[in-house]
Short mmCIF file of C-alpha atoms and ligand atoms in Angstrom, two decimals:
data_model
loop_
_atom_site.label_atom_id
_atom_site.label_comp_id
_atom_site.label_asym_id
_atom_site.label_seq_id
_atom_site.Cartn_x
_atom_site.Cartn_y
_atom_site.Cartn_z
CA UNK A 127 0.00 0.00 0.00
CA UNK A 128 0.93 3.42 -0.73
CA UNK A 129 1.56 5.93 2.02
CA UNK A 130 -0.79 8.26 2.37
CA UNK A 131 -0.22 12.18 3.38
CA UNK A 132 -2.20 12.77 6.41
CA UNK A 133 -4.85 15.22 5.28
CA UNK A 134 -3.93 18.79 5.24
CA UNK A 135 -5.75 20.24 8.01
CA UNK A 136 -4.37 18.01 10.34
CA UNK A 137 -1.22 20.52 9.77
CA UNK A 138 -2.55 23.68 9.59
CA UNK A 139 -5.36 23.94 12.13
CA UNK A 140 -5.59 26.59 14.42
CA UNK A 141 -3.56 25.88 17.78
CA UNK A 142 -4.61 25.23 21.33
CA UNK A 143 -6.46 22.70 22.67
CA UNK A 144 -10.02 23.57 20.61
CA UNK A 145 -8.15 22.12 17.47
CA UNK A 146 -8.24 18.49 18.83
CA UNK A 147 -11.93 18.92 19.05
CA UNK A 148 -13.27 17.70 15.62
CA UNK A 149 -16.66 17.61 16.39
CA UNK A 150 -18.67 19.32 19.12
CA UNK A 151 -22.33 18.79 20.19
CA UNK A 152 -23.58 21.35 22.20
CA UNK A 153 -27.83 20.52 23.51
CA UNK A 154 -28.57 19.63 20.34
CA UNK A 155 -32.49 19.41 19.98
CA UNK A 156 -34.59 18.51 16.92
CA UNK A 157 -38.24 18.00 17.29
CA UNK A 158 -40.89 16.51 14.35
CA UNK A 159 -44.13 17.60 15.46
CA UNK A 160 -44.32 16.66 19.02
CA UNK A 161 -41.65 14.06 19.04
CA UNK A 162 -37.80 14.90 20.49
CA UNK A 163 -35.65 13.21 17.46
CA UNK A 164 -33.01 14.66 19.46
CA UNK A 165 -33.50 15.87 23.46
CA UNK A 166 -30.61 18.05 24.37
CA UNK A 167 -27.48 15.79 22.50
CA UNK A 168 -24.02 17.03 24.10
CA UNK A 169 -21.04 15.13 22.56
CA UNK A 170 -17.06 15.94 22.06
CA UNK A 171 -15.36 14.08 19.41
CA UNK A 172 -11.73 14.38 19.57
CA UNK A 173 -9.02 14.14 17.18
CA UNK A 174 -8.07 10.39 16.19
CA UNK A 175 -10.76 9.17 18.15
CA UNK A 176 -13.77 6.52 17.30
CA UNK A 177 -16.22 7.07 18.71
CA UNK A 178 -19.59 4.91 18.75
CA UNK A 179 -23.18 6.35 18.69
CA UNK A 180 -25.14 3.26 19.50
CA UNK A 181 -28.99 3.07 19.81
CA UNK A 182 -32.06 1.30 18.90
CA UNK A 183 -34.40 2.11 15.70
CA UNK A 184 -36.00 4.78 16.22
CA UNK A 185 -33.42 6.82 18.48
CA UNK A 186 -32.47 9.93 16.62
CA UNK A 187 -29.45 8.36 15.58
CA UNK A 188 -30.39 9.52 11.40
CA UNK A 189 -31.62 13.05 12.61
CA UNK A 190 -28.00 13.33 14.69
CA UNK A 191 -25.82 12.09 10.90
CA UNK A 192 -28.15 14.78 9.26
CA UNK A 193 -27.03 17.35 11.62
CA UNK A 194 -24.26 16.34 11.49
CA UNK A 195 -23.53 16.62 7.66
CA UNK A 196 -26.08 19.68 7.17
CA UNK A 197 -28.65 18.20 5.98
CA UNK A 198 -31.00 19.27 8.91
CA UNK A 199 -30.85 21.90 11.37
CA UNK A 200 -31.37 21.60 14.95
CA UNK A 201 -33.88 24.04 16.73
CA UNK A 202 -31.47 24.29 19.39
CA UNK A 203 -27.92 23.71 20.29
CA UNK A 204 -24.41 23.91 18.23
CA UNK A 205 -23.15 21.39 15.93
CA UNK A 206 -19.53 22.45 15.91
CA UNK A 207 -17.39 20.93 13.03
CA UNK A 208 -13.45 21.62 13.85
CA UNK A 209 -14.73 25.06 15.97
CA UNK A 210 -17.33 26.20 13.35
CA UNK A 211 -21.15 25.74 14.04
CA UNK A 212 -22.56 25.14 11.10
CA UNK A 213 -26.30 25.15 12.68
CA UNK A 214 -26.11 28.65 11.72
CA UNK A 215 -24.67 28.34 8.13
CA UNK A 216 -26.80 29.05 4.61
CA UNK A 217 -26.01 26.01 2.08
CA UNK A 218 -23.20 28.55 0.80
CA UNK A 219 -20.91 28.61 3.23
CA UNK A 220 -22.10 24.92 4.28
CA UNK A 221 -20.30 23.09 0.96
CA UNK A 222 -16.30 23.60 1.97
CA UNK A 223 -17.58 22.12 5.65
CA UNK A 224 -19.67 19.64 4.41
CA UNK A 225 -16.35 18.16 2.49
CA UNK A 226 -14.88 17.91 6.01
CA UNK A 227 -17.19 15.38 6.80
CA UNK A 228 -16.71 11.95 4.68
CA UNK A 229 -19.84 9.74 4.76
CA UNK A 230 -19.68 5.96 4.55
CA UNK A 231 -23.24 4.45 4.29
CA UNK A 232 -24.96 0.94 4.70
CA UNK A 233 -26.08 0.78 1.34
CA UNK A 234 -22.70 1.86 -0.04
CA UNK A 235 -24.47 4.21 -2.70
CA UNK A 236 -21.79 4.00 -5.72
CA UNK A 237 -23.02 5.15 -8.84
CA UNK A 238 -23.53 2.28 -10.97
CA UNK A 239 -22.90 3.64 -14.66
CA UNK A 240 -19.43 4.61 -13.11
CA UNK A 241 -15.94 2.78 -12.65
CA UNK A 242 -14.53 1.94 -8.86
CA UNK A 243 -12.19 4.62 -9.91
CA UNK A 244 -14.36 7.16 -11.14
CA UNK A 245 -16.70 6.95 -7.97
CA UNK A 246 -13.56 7.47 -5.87
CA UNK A 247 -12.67 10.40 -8.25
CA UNK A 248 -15.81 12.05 -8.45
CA UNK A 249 -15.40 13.89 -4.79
CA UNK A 250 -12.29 15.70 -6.53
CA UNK A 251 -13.69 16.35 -9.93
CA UNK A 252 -16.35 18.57 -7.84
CA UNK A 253 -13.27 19.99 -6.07
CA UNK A 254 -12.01 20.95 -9.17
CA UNK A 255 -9.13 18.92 -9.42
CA UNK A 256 -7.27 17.89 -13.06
CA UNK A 257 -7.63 14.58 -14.32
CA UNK A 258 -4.18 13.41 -13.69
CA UNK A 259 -4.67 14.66 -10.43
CA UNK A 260 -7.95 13.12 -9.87
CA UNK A 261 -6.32 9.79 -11.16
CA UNK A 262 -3.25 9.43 -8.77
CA UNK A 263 -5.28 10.67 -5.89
CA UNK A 264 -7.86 7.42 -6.75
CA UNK A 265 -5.01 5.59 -7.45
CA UNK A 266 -3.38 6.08 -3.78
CA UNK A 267 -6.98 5.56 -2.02
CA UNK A 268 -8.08 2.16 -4.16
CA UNK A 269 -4.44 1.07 -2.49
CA UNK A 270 -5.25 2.13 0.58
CA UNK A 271 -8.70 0.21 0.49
CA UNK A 272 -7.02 -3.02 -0.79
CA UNK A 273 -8.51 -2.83 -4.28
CA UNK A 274 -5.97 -1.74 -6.35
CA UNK A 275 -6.93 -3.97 -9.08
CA UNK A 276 -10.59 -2.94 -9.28
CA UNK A 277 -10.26 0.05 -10.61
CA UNK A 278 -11.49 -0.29 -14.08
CA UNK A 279 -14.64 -2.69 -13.02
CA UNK A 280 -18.17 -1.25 -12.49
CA UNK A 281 -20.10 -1.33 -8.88
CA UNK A 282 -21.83 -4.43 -10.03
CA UNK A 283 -18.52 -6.64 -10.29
CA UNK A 284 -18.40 -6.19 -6.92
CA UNK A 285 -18.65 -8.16 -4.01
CA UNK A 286 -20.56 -6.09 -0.78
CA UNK A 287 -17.52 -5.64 1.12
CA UNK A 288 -15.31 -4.48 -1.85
CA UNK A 289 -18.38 -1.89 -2.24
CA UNK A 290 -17.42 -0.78 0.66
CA UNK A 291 -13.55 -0.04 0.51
CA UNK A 292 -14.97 1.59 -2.52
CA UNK A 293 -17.42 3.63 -0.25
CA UNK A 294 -14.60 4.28 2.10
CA UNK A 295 -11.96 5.66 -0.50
CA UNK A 296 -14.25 7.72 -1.56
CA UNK A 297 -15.30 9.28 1.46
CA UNK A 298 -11.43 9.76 2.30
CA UNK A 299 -11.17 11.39 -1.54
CA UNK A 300 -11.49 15.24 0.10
CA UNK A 301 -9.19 14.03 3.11
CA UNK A 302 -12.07 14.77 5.34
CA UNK A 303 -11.55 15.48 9.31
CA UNK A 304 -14.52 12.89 10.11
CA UNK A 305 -15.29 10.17 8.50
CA UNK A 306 -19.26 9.79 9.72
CA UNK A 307 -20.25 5.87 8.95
CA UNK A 308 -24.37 5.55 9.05
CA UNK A 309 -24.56 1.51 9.37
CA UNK A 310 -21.38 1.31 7.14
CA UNK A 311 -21.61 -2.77 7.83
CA UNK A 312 -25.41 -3.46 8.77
CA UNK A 313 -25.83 -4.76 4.85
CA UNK A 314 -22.08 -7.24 5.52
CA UNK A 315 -22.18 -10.78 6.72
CA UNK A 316 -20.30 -11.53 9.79
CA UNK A 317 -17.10 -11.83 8.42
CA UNK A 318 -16.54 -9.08 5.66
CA UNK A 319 -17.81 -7.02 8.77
CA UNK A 320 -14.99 -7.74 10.41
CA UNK A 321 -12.82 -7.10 7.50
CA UNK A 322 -14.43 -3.82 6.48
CA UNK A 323 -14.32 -2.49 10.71
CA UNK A 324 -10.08 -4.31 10.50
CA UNK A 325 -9.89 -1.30 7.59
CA UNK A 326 -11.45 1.29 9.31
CA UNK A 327 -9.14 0.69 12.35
CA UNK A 328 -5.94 0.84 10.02
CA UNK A 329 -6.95 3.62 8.45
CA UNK A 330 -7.45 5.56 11.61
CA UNK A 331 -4.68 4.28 12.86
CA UNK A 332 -2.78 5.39 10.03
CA UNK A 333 -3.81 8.48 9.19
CA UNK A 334 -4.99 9.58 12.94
CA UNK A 335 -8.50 9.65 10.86
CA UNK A 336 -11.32 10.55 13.44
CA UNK A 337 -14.37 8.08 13.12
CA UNK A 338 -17.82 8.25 14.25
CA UNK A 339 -19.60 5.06 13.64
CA UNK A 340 -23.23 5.40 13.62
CA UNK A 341 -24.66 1.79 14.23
CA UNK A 342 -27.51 -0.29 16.17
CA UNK A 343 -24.78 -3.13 16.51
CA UNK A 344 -22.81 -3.22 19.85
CA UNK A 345 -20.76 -5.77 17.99
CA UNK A 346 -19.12 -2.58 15.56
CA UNK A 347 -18.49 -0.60 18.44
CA UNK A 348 -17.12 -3.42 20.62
CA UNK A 349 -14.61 -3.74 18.04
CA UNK A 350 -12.96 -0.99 17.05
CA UNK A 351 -14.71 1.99 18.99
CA UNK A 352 -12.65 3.82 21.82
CA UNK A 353 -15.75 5.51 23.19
CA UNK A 354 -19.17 5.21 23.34
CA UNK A 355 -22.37 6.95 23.81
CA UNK A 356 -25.75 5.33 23.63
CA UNK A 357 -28.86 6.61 22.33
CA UNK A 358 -32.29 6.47 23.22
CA UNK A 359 -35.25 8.80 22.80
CA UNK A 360 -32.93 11.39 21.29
CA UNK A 361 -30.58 11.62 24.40
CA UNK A 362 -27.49 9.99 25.46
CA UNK A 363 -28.27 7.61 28.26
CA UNK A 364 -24.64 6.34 28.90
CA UNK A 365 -21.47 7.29 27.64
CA UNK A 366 -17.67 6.10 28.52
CA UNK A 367 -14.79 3.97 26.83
CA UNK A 368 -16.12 1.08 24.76
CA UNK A 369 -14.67 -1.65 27.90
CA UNK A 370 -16.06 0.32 30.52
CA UNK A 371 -19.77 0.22 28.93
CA UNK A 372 -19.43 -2.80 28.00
CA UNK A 373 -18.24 -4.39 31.30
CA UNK A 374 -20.42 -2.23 33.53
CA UNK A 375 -23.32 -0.79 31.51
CA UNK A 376 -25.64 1.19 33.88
CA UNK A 377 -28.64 2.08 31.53
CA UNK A 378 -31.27 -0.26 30.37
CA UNK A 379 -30.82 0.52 27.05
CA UNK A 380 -27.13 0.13 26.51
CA UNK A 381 -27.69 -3.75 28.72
CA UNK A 382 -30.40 -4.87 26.41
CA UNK A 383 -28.75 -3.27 22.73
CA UNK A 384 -25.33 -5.99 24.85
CA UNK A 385 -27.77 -8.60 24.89
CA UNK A 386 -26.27 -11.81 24.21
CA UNK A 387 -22.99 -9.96 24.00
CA UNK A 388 -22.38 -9.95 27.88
CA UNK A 389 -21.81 -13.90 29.15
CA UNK A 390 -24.42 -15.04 31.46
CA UNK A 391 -24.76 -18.33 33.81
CA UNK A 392 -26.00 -21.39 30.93
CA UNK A 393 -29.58 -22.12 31.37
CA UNK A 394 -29.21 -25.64 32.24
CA UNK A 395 -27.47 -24.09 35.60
CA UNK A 396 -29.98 -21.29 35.96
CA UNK A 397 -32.77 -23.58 36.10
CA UNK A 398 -30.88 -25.42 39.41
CA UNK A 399 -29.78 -23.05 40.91
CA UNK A 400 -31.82 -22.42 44.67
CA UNK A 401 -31.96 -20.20 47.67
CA UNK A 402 -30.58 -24.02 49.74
CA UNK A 403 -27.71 -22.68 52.04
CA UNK A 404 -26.06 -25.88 50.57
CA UNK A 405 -23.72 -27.85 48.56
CA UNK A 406 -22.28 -25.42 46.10
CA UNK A 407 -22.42 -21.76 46.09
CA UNK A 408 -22.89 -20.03 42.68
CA UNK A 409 -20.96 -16.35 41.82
CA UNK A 410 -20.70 -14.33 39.34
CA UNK A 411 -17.79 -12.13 39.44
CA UNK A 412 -17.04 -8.89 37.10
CA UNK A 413 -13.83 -6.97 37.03
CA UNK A 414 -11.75 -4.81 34.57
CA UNK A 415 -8.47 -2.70 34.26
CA UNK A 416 -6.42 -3.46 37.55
CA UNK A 417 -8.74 -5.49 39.06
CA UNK A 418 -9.22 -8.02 35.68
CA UNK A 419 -5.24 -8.63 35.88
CA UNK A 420 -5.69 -10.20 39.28
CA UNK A 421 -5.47 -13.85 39.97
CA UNK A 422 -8.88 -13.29 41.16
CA UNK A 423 -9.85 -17.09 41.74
CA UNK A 424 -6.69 -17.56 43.52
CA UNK A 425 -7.63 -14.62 45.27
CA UNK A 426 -11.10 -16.10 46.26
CA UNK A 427 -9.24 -19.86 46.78
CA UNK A 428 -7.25 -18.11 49.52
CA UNK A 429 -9.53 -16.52 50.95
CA UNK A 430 -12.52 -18.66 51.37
CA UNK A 431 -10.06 -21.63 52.68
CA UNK A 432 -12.24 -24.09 49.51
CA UNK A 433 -11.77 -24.67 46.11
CA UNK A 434 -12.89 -22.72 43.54
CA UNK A 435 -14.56 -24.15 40.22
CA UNK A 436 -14.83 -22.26 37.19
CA UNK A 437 -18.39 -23.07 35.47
CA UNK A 438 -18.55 -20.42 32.83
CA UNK A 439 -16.63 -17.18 31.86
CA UNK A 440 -13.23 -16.04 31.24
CA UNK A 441 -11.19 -12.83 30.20
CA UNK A 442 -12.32 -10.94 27.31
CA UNK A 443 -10.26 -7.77 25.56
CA UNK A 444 -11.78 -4.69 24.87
CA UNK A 445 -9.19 -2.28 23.24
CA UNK A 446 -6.44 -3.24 25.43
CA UNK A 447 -8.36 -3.69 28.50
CA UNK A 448 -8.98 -6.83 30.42
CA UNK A 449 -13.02 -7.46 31.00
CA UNK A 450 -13.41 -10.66 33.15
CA UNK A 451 -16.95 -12.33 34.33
CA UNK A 452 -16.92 -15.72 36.27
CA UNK A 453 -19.45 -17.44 37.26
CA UNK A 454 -17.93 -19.76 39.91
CA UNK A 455 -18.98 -22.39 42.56
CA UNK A 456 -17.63 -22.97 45.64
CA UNK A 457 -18.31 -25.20 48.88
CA UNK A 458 -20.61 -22.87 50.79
CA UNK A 459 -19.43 -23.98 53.97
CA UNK A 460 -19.66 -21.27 56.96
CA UNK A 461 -21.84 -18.21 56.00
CA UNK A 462 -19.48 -15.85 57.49
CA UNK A 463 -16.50 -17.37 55.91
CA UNK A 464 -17.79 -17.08 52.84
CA UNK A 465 -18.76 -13.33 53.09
CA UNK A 466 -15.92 -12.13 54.49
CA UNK A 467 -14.03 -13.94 51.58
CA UNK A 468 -15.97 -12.22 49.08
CA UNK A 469 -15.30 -8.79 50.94
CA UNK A 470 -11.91 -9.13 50.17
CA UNK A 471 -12.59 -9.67 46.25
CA UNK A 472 -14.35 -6.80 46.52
CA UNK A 473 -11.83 -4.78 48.09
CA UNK A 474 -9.48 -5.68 45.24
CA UNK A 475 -11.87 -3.80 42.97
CA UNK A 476 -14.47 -6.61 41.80
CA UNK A 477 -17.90 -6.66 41.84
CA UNK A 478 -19.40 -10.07 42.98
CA UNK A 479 -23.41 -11.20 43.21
CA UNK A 480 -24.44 -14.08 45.26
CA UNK A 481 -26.58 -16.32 42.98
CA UNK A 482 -27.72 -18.88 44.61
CA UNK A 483 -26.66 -22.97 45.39
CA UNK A 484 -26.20 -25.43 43.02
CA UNK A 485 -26.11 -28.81 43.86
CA UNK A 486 -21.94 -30.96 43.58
CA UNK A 487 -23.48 -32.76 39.83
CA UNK A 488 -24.14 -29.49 37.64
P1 ADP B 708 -32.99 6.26 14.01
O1 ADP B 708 -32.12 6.69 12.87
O2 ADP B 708 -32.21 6.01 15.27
O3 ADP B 708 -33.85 5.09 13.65
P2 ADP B 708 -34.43 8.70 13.50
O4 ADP B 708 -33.50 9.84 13.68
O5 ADP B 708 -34.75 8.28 12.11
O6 ADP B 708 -33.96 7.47 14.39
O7 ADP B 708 -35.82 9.07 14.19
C1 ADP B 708 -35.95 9.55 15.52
C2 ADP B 708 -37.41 9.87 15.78
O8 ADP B 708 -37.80 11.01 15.00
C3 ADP B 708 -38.36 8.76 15.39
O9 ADP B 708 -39.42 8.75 16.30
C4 ADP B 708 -38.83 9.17 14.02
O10 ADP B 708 -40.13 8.66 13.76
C5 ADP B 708 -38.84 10.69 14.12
N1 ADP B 708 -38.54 11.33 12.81
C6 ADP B 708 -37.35 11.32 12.19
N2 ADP B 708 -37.41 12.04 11.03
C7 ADP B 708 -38.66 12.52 10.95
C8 ADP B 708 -39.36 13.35 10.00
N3 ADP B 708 -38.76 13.83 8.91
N4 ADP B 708 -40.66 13.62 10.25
C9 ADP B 708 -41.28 13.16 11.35
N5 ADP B 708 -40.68 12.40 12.28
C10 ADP B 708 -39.39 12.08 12.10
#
């Protein structure tokens, strides 16, 4: 792959600390008739960042892209791009900001009477650019997509996912400051979703790209999103790095959009499990950062003076951050005991629930 200049304005912005601010939401409020699309939205993007907006059909999460882009104007609040707030902007003096803002979408939207490399091209035709130009620029970003070799064949010779890196190097064509992706791989199967989010992550880890993935899929976010805030009713409910959120959600919304994504006790173990002081106590144990890194059963072995058995769970990654969940059993033994062992597990920073008993054959 070629080696791409980092776009220009990541050298000539204005200095101070405002400049690693790409986007800023500021109350943002949009309201269709009597319903909030969007209830007071406050958000800071920062340079290099990706950052997941996460929420359920029917969130706001469209009306925040269009404000986002211009296409719709809040009745209240700022929607700062890199310091400007182009709430207040006629379509004018919207078009060079609007080119700051690359859009990926989940239908990929290529125009089908035109080559791979003229749809990558066609972002710096409008900008006036020269053919030759226009050509070694699309050149440079089909490399940078992986589809180098594409660029003579039409949309329709096209698998989805090479679509996409055609969507992508064309929203990188006007080396944007954000590149916004609406449900950029709700249309993918499982694994070309993986390749397509592996691309994103290079590229922003290339070219310090800022990213703001628009998505109902905790799965996107979980993968390559630093932060996230979550959506519902046209306000953010939760926000907070992608591990934290994931390992500790604390709104209703963000723990039913995790779903199956969070590990839970089998059913088979659920169904026996009672309130019996006896045989086998059942425990489901949660820690991250420091207190993931732990020998936490050890920790628990020690203390309680038993055994411990693992049943289900194990240590995830998020980013680079450990997220463990255990569900353990252990001989109940004296009640005491057993609390004061689980006081010090606490102590070293996890959280631990009391389930119930299970009897020794689960
Ligand atoms: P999402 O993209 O998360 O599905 P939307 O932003 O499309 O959510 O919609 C948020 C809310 O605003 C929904 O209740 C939707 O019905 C309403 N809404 C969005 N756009 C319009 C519109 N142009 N006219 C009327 N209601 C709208």
């Amino acid at each position: 792959m070629n080696q791409l200049a980092p776009p220009t304005s990541f050298q000539t912005d204005a200095p101070g600390a405002a400049r690693d601010v790409i986007v800023r939401l500021d109350g943002v409020s949009r309201r269709f008739g009597t319903v909030p699309a969007l209830d007071g939205i406050s958000l800071e993007v920062r340079r290099g960042e990706i950052v997941g907006i996460i929420g359920r059909s029917g969130a706001g999460k469209s009306t925040l892209i269009r404000c986002l882009n211009g296409l719709e104007r809040p009745d209240a609040g700022r929607v700062e791009i890199e310091g400007t707030d182009i709430s207040a902007l006629g379509e004018r003096a919207l078009q060079p900001l609007r080119r700051r803002v690359g859009m990926v979408f989940q239908h990929f939207n290529l125009l089908s009477a035109k080559t791979v490399e003229e749809n990558v091209a066609l972002p710096l035709k409008i900008e006036g650019l020269g053919a030759t130009e226009r050509r070694r620029r699309a050149g440079e970003l089909l490399d940078l997509v992986g589809l180098a070799d594409k660029a003579g064949a039409y949309p329709s010779e096209l698998s989805g996912g090479q679509k996409q890196r055609v969507g992508i190097a064309r929203a990188l064509a006007a080396r944007p400051a954000l590149l916004l992706c609406d449900e950029a791989t709700s249309a993918l199967d499982p694994e070309t979703t993986r390749s397509i989010l592996a691309l994103l992550k290079e590229i922003n880890a290339r070219l310090g790209l800022t990213i703001l993935l628009v998505t109902h899929e905790m799965e996107v976010v979980r993968a390559i999103g630093d932060r996230v805030a979550v959506i519902d009713r046209g306000r953010i409910v939760e926000e907070g790095p992608v591990w934290q959120v994931f390992a500790a959600p604390e709104a209703d919304t963000t723990r039913s959009l995790l779903g199956g994504l969070r590990p839970g006790l089998p059913a088979h173990i659920t169904a026996r499990l009672t309130e019996e002081s006896e045989e086998l106590a059942v425990l489901r144990i949660d820690a991250t950062g420091a207190a993931a890194r732990r020998p936490l059963l050890d920790d628990l072995a020690a203390a309680a003076g038993v055994s411990v058995r693992l049943l289900q769970g194990g240590i995830d990654h998020i980013g680079d951050q450990p997220v463990a969940t255990f569900f353990v059993a252990l001989e109940a033994g004296e009640p005491q005991a057993l609390d004061a062992a689980l006081s010090t597990l606490r102590a070293s920073g996890a959280l631990v629930e009391r389930l119930g008993h299970v009897p020794h054959d689960v």
